[in-house]
Amino acid sequence: MLGLLAAGSVFFPGLFFVSKQTLKLLVGWSEADAVVVSTRLVSSLQAVLASSAGCIIASSCGDIMEDRHPLTEAYILFATPYFLYDIYAMFLCHWHKLQVKGHQETHSGGLKAAVPSYLRRELLMVLHHIFMVAFCFPASLLWRRGKGDYFQGVLFLAELSTPSVCLGKVLIQFKKQSSLLHKVNGVIMLATFFGCRVLLFPYLYYAYSRYASIPWYSVPLAAPWQCNLGSALLWPLQIYWFCLICKGAVRQFKQHSNAHQ
């Protein structure tokens, strides 16, 4: 248990550091560009690992409540430190963006002065990551009591949308919004985010309703309170973020249309 936690605590920050140094030394990128791209790279890799684990776990569980897979708890332990690392990595990205834009707080108060603006901009994401560690970690590892590995595997599949989200941000960073790659990636991002995050929680309740042979609207009464609380807090976030993605897509479409008029 402690070994996997330690491995995750070293792997994700270590990969970030190696990637950043490689981009600076071999490609010649600035510190700011290397930090942002390395952060997206680590997030994408974590998403690939989580999605792969989710596919293996979900496909191996015939009984969605009783069947178990050793990868479930192993990946929970390994991936939990990622969320704490990512809070720091996102702050570094924010800090370097402020420096590039020449914001006053980066000159007058240093790193401490940048924290409030970081929290204002990324508060929901920071709270999401803290919730994943403080609530979802014990819920997934301890409170389940070995049941529902299938559902945990399906939850891992939510990360399928992350690589396209990260690629979109990198393309915007390098002013590639008008490229074909950005347009194709945008379609993939909308589809995967809607399918793997927005529809995720209704599917979990639907799957349990079929397993227990009860109406779907009765599932909240039968499900553990931890499942209902997690869904009640995480699902609205996914819907909110999906709406932001849709607004960004509409804005990009209008800008593209106006440019060709």
Coordinates of C-alpha atoms in Angstrom, one line a residue:
M1 CA 0.0 0.0 0.0
L2 CA 2.6 2.5 1.1
G3 CA 4.9 1.4 -1.8
L4 CA 2.3 2.2 -4.4
L5 CA 1.6 5.6 -2.8
A6 CA 5.3 6.3 -2.7
A7 CA 5.7 5.2 -6.3
G8 CA 2.9 7.6 -7.5
S9 CA 4.4 10.4 -5.4
V10 CA 7.7 10.0 -7.2
F11 CA 6.5 9.0 -10.7
F12 CA 4.3 12.0 -11.6
P13 CA 6.5 14.8 -10.2
G14 CA 9.5 13.0 -11.6
L15 CA 8.0 12.7 -15.1
F16 CA 7.1 16.4 -15.0
F17 CA 10.7 17.4 -14.1
V18 CA 12.3 15.1 -16.7
S19 CA 9.9 16.3 -19.4
K20 CA 10.4 20.0 -18.5
Q21 CA 14.2 19.7 -18.5
T22 CA 14.1 17.7 -21.8
L23 CA 12.0 20.3 -23.6
K24 CA 14.3 23.1 -22.3
L25 CA 17.6 21.4 -23.1
L26 CA 16.9 19.5 -26.3
V27 CA 14.1 21.5 -27.9
G28 CA 15.2 24.9 -26.6
W29 CA 11.8 26.0 -25.2
S30 CA 11.4 28.6 -22.5
E31 CA 10.7 27.7 -18.9
A32 CA 7.1 28.8 -19.3
D33 CA 6.4 26.7 -22.4
A34 CA 8.2 23.7 -21.0
V35 CA 6.2 23.9 -17.7
V36 CA 2.8 24.1 -19.4
V37 CA 3.4 21.4 -22.0
S38 CA 5.0 19.1 -19.4
T39 CA 1.9 19.5 -17.1
R40 CA -0.3 18.6 -20.0
L41 CA 1.9 15.6 -20.9
V42 CA 1.8 14.2 -17.4
S43 CA -2.0 14.7 -17.2
S44 CA -2.4 12.9 -20.6
L45 CA -0.2 10.0 -19.5
Q46 CA -2.2 9.6 -16.2
A47 CA -5.4 9.6 -18.3
V48 CA -4.1 6.9 -20.6
L49 CA -3.0 4.8 -17.6
A50 CA -6.4 5.3 -15.8
S51 CA -8.4 4.6 -18.9
S52 CA -6.4 1.4 -19.6
A53 CA -6.9 0.3 -16.1
G54 CA -10.6 1.0 -16.4
C55 CA -10.9 -1.0 -19.5
I56 CA -9.2 -4.0 -18.0
I57 CA -11.2 -3.8 -14.8
A58 CA -14.6 -3.2 -16.3
S59 CA -14.2 -5.9 -19.0
S60 CA -13.1 -8.5 -16.4
C61 CA -16.0 -8.1 -14.1
G62 CA -18.9 -10.4 -15.0
D63 CA -20.7 -9.7 -11.7
I64 CA -20.6 -5.9 -11.4
M65 CA -20.9 -5.9 -7.6
E66 CA -19.0 -9.0 -6.4
D67 CA -16.2 -9.6 -8.9
R68 CA -12.8 -8.1 -8.0
H69 CA -9.6 -7.2 -9.9
P70 CA -6.3 -6.5 -8.2
L71 CA -5.6 -3.6 -10.5
T72 CA -8.5 -1.6 -8.9
E73 CA -7.0 -0.9 -5.6
A74 CA -3.4 -0.8 -7.0
Y75 CA -4.2 2.0 -9.4
I76 CA -6.2 4.0 -6.8
L77 CA -3.1 3.9 -4.5
F78 CA -0.7 4.8 -7.4
A79 CA -2.8 7.6 -8.9
T80 CA -4.0 9.4 -5.7
P81 CA -0.7 11.4 -5.4
Y82 CA -1.2 12.7 -8.9
F83 CA -4.0 15.0 -7.8
L84 CA -1.9 16.7 -5.2
Y85 CA 1.0 17.0 -7.7
D86 CA -1.4 18.5 -10.2
I87 CA -2.5 21.2 -7.9
Y88 CA 1.1 22.4 -7.7
A89 CA 1.7 21.9 -11.4
M90 CA -1.4 24.0 -12.3
F91 CA -0.1 26.7 -10.0
L92 CA 3.2 26.7 -11.8
C93 CA 1.4 27.1 -15.1
H94 CA -0.6 30.0 -13.7
W95 CA 2.5 31.6 -12.3
H96 CA 4.4 31.5 -15.7
K97 CA 1.3 32.7 -17.6
L98 CA 1.2 35.7 -15.3
Q99 CA 4.9 36.4 -15.9
V100 CA 4.5 36.2 -19.6
K101 CA 1.6 38.6 -19.5
G102 CA 3.5 40.9 -17.1
H103 CA 0.9 41.0 -14.4
Q104 CA 1.8 43.2 -11.4
E105 CA 1.5 40.5 -8.7
T106 CA 4.4 38.5 -10.2
H107 CA 6.6 41.5 -9.6
S108 CA 5.4 43.0 -6.3
G109 CA 4.6 40.0 -4.2
G110 CA 6.3 37.0 -5.8
L111 CA 4.7 33.5 -5.6
K112 CA 2.6 34.3 -2.6
A113 CA 0.9 37.1 -4.3
A114 CA 0.0 34.9 -7.2
V115 CA -1.8 32.3 -5.0
P116 CA -5.1 34.3 -4.7
S117 CA -5.4 34.9 -8.4
Y118 CA -4.7 31.2 -9.0
L119 CA -7.4 30.1 -6.6
R120 CA -9.9 32.6 -8.1
R121 CA -9.2 31.1 -11.6
E122 CA -8.8 27.4 -10.7
L123 CA -10.9 27.1 -7.5
L124 CA -13.3 24.5 -8.8
M125 CA -10.4 22.4 -10.1
V126 CA -8.5 22.7 -6.9
L127 CA -11.6 21.7 -4.8
H128 CA -12.2 18.8 -7.2
H129 CA -8.6 17.5 -6.7
I130 CA -8.9 17.9 -2.9
F131 CA -12.2 16.1 -2.9
M132 CA -10.7 13.3 -4.9
V133 CA -8.0 12.8 -2.3
A134 CA -9.9 13.5 0.9
F135 CA -13.2 11.7 0.0
C136 CA -12.9 9.6 -3.1
F137 CA -9.7 7.9 -2.0
P138 CA -11.1 6.5 1.3
A139 CA -14.4 5.8 -0.4
S140 CA -12.8 3.8 -3.2
L141 CA -10.2 2.0 -1.0
L142 CA -11.9 1.5 2.3
W143 CA -15.6 2.2 2.4
R144 CA -16.5 0.0 -0.6
R145 CA -15.4 -3.1 1.4
G146 CA -14.3 -4.8 -1.8
K147 CA -17.5 -4.5 -3.7
G148 CA -18.1 -2.7 -7.0
D149 CA -14.8 -3.0 -8.8
Y150 CA -16.7 -2.7 -12.1
F151 CA -18.1 0.7 -11.1
Q152 CA -14.6 1.8 -10.1
G153 CA -13.3 0.7 -13.5
V154 CA -16.0 2.6 -15.3
L155 CA -15.1 5.7 -13.2
F156 CA -11.5 5.4 -14.4
L157 CA -12.8 5.7 -18.0
A158 CA -13.8 9.3 -17.3
E159 CA -10.2 10.1 -18.0
L160 CA -10.6 9.2 -21.7
S161 CA -11.5 12.9 -22.4
T162 CA -8.3 14.3 -20.7
P163 CA -5.8 13.9 -23.6
S164 CA -8.0 15.9 -26.0
V165 CA -8.6 18.6 -23.3
C166 CA -4.8 18.8 -22.8
L167 CA -4.0 18.9 -26.5
G168 CA -6.6 21.7 -27.0
K169 CA -4.9 23.8 -24.3
V170 CA -1.4 23.2 -25.8
L171 CA -2.7 24.2 -29.3
I172 CA -4.2 27.4 -27.9
Q173 CA -0.9 28.1 -26.1
F174 CA 0.9 28.0 -29.4
K175 CA -1.8 30.0 -31.3
K176 CA -3.0 27.0 -33.4
Q177 CA -6.7 27.6 -33.0
S178 CA -7.2 27.9 -36.7
S179 CA -5.5 24.6 -37.5
L180 CA -7.3 21.5 -38.7
L181 CA -5.8 19.6 -35.8
H182 CA -7.5 21.9 -33.3
K183 CA -10.9 21.5 -35.1
V184 CA -10.6 17.7 -35.1
N185 CA -9.5 17.7 -31.6
G186 CA -12.4 19.9 -30.6
V187 CA -14.9 17.4 -32.0
I188 CA -13.1 14.5 -30.2
M189 CA -13.1 16.5 -26.9
L190 CA -16.8 17.3 -27.1
A191 CA -17.7 13.7 -27.8
T192 CA -15.4 12.1 -25.2
F193 CA -16.2 14.6 -22.5
F194 CA -20.0 14.2 -23.0
G195 CA -19.8 10.4 -23.3
C196 CA -17.2 9.7 -20.6
R197 CA -18.1 12.4 -18.0
V198 CA -21.6 13.9 -18.5
L199 CA -23.2 10.5 -19.2
L200 CA -21.0 8.6 -16.8
F201 CA -23.0 9.1 -13.6
P202 CA -26.4 8.4 -15.1
Y203 CA -24.9 5.2 -16.6
L204 CA -23.6 4.0 -13.2
Y205 CA -27.1 4.4 -11.7
Y206 CA -28.7 2.7 -14.7
A207 CA -26.2 -0.2 -14.5
Y208 CA -27.0 -0.8 -10.8
S209 CA -30.7 -0.6 -11.4
R210 CA -30.5 -3.4 -13.9
Y211 CA -28.2 -5.4 -11.6
A212 CA -30.6 -5.1 -8.6
S213 CA -33.8 -5.3 -10.8
I214 CA -35.1 -2.0 -9.4
P215 CA -36.3 1.2 -11.1
W216 CA -33.5 3.6 -11.8
Y217 CA -35.2 6.3 -9.7
S218 CA -35.0 4.0 -6.7
V219 CA -31.2 3.5 -7.0
P220 CA -30.3 6.6 -4.8
L221 CA -32.3 5.0 -2.0
A222 CA -30.5 1.7 -2.3
A223 CA -27.0 3.0 -3.0
P224 CA -24.5 3.8 -0.2
W225 CA -24.5 7.5 0.9
Q226 CA -20.9 7.8 -0.2
C227 CA -21.9 7.1 -3.8
N228 CA -24.8 9.5 -3.8
L229 CA -22.7 12.3 -2.2
G230 CA -19.8 11.8 -4.7
S231 CA -22.2 11.8 -7.6
A232 CA -24.1 14.9 -6.3
L233 CA -20.9 16.8 -6.1
L234 CA -19.0 15.6 -9.1
W235 CA -21.7 15.3 -11.8
P236 CA -22.7 19.0 -11.7
L237 CA -19.0 19.9 -12.1
Q238 CA -18.8 17.8 -15.3
I239 CA -21.9 19.4 -16.7
Y240 CA -20.6 22.9 -15.9
W241 CA -17.2 22.1 -17.5
F242 CA -19.0 20.6 -20.5
C243 CA -21.0 23.8 -20.9
L244 CA -17.8 25.8 -20.8
I245 CA -16.3 23.6 -23.5
C246 CA -19.5 24.1 -25.7
K247 CA -19.3 27.9 -25.2
G248 CA -15.7 27.9 -26.3
A249 CA -16.5 25.8 -29.3
V250 CA -19.3 28.2 -30.3
R251 CA -17.0 31.2 -29.8
Q252 CA -14.3 29.6 -32.0
F253 CA -16.9 28.8 -34.7
K254 CA -18.2 32.4 -34.7
Q255 CA -14.7 33.7 -34.9
H256 CA -13.9 31.4 -37.8
S257 CA -17.1 32.4 -39.6
N258 CA -16.5 36.1 -39.2
A259 CA -12.9 35.7 -40.5
H260 CA -14.2 34.2 -43.8
Q261 CA -16.9 36.8 -44.4

